[in-house]
XYZ file of C-alpha atoms in Angstrom:
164
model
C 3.100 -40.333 15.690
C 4.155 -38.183 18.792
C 4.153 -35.217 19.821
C 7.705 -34.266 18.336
C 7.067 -35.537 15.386
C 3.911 -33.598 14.789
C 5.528 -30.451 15.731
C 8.091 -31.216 13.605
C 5.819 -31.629 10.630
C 4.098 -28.612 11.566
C 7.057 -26.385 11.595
C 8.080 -27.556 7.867
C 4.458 -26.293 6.840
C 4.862 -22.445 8.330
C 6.876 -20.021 6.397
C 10.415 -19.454 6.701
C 10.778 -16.192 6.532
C 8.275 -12.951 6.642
C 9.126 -12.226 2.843
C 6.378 -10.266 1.214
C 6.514 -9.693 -2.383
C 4.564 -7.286 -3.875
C 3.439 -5.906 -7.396
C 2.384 -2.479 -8.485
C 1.143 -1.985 -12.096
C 3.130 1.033 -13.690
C 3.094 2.838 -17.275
C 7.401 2.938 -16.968
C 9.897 0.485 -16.165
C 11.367 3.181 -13.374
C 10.434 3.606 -9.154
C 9.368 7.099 -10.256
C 6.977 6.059 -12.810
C 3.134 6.678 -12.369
C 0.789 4.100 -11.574
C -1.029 2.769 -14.402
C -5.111 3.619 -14.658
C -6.300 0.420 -14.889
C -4.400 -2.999 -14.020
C -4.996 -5.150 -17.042
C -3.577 -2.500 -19.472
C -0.428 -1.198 -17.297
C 2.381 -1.370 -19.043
C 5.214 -2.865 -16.887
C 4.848 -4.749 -13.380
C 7.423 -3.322 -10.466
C 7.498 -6.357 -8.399
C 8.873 -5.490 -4.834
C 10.907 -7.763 -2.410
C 10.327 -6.543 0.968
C 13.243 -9.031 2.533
C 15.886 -8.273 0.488
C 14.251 -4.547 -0.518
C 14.732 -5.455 -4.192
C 13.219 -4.080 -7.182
C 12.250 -5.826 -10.560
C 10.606 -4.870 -13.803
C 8.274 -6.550 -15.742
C 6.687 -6.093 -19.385
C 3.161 -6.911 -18.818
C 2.724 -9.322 -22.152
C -1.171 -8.672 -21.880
C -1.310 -4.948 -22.301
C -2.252 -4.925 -25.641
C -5.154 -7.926 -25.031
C -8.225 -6.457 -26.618
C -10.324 -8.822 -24.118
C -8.961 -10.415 -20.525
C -6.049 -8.708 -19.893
C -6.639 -8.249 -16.277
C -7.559 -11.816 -15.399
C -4.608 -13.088 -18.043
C -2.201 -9.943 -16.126
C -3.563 -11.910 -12.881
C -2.426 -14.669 -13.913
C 0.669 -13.482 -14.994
C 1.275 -11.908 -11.409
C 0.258 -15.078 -9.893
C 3.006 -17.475 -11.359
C 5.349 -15.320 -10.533
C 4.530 -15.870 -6.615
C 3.013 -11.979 -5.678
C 1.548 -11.813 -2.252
C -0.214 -8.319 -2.413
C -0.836 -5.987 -5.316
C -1.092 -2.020 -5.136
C -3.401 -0.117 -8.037
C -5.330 2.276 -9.069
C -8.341 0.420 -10.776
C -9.015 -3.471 -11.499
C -11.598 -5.300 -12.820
C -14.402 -7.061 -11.154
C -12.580 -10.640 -12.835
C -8.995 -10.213 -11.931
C -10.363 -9.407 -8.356
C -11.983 -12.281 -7.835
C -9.151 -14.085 -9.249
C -6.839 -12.611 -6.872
C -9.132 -13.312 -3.932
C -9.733 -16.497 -4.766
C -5.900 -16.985 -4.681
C -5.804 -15.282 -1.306
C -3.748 -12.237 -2.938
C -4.640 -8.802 -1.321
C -5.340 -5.699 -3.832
C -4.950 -2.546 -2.345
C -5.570 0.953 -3.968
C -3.211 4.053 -5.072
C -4.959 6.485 -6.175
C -2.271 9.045 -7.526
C 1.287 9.052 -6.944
C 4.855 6.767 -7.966
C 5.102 3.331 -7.745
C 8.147 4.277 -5.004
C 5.431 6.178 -3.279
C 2.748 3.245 -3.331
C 5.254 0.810 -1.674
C 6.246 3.408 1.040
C 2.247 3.935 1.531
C 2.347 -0.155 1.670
C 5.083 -0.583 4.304
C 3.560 2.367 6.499
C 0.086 0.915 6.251
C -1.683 3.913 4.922
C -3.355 2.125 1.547
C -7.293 0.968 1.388
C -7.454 -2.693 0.622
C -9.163 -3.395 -2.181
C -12.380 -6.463 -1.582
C -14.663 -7.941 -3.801
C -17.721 -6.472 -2.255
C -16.728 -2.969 -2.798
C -16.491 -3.551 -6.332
C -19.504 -5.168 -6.841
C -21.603 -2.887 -5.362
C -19.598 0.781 -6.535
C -18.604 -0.777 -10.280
C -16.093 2.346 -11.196
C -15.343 1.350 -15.456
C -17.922 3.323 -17.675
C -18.113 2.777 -21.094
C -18.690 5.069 -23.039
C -20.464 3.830 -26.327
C -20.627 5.959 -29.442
C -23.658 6.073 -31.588
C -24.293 7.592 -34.908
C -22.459 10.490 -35.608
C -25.136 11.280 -38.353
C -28.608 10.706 -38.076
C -30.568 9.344 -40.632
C -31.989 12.588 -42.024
C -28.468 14.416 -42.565
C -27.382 11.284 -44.611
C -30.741 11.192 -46.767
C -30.535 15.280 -47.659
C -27.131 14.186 -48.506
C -27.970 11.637 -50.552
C -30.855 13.768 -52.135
C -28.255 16.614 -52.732
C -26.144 13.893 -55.074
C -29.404 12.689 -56.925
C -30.319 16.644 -58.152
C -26.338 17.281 -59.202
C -26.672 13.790 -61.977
């Protein structure tokens, strides 16, 4: 092979174009709408076309998963050919995921998903990396004991027993 032909070759294997398509996780299907707390659970996708500066909607199908909806949301994202996603909050699993699939994360705190991709384009938002995660972990769970303890439910009891 010479050298034309190699460039040639190499040329077919670089992109096209610069497109850049991007997904924000949002609670509404509208560019005003908040974005969602937590990535696996957001509602709708708004997946941006910086190229063509289109908009599209999508109904997340895993919101309602009671376990894995941010790696099976991932997933979601990922068939559908997203190069960067903005967020609030994602799970260790979906980020790894993502990284693994050479997707960058980057983090919204507050504001419209129309805000978030205007933060994007003017390179003002915190990318989001697996070590960060790891070592702040920001989900606490809040588990729920007892709302009686043991001697309020046996004077209960007792109280029954003296009534018979």
């Amino acid at each position: 092979m010479d050298k034309t032909e190699e460039k040639d070759s190499e040329e077919i294997i670089l992109p096209i174009n610069n497109t850049l398509i991007i997904a924000v996780s949002i609670n509404k299907p509208e560019l005003s709408s908040e974005i969602s707390d937590v990535f696996g659970k957001s509602k709708y996708f708004l997946i941006y076309n910086s190229t063509h500066n289109t908009s599209e909607f999508l109904l997340n199908p895993f919101t309602s998963e009671l376990g894995g909806a941010g790696i099976q949301s991932a997933w979601f994202l990922i068939e559908k050919n997203i190069e960067a996603v903005i967020t609030k909050r994602i799970g260790i699993n979906p980020l790894r995921f993502f990284s693994s699939s050479k997707i960058k994360l980057y983090q919204f705190n507050n504001g419209t998903a129309e805000e978030a991709i205007k933060a994007f384009i003017d390179n003002r938002l915190q990318e989001i990396s697996v070590d960060e995660i790891e070592l702040n972990p920001v989900r606490n769970r809040k588990r729920y004991g007892r709302k009686f303890s043991n001697k309020i439910i046996t004077n209960n009891h007792n109280k029954g027993q003296d009534s018979i």
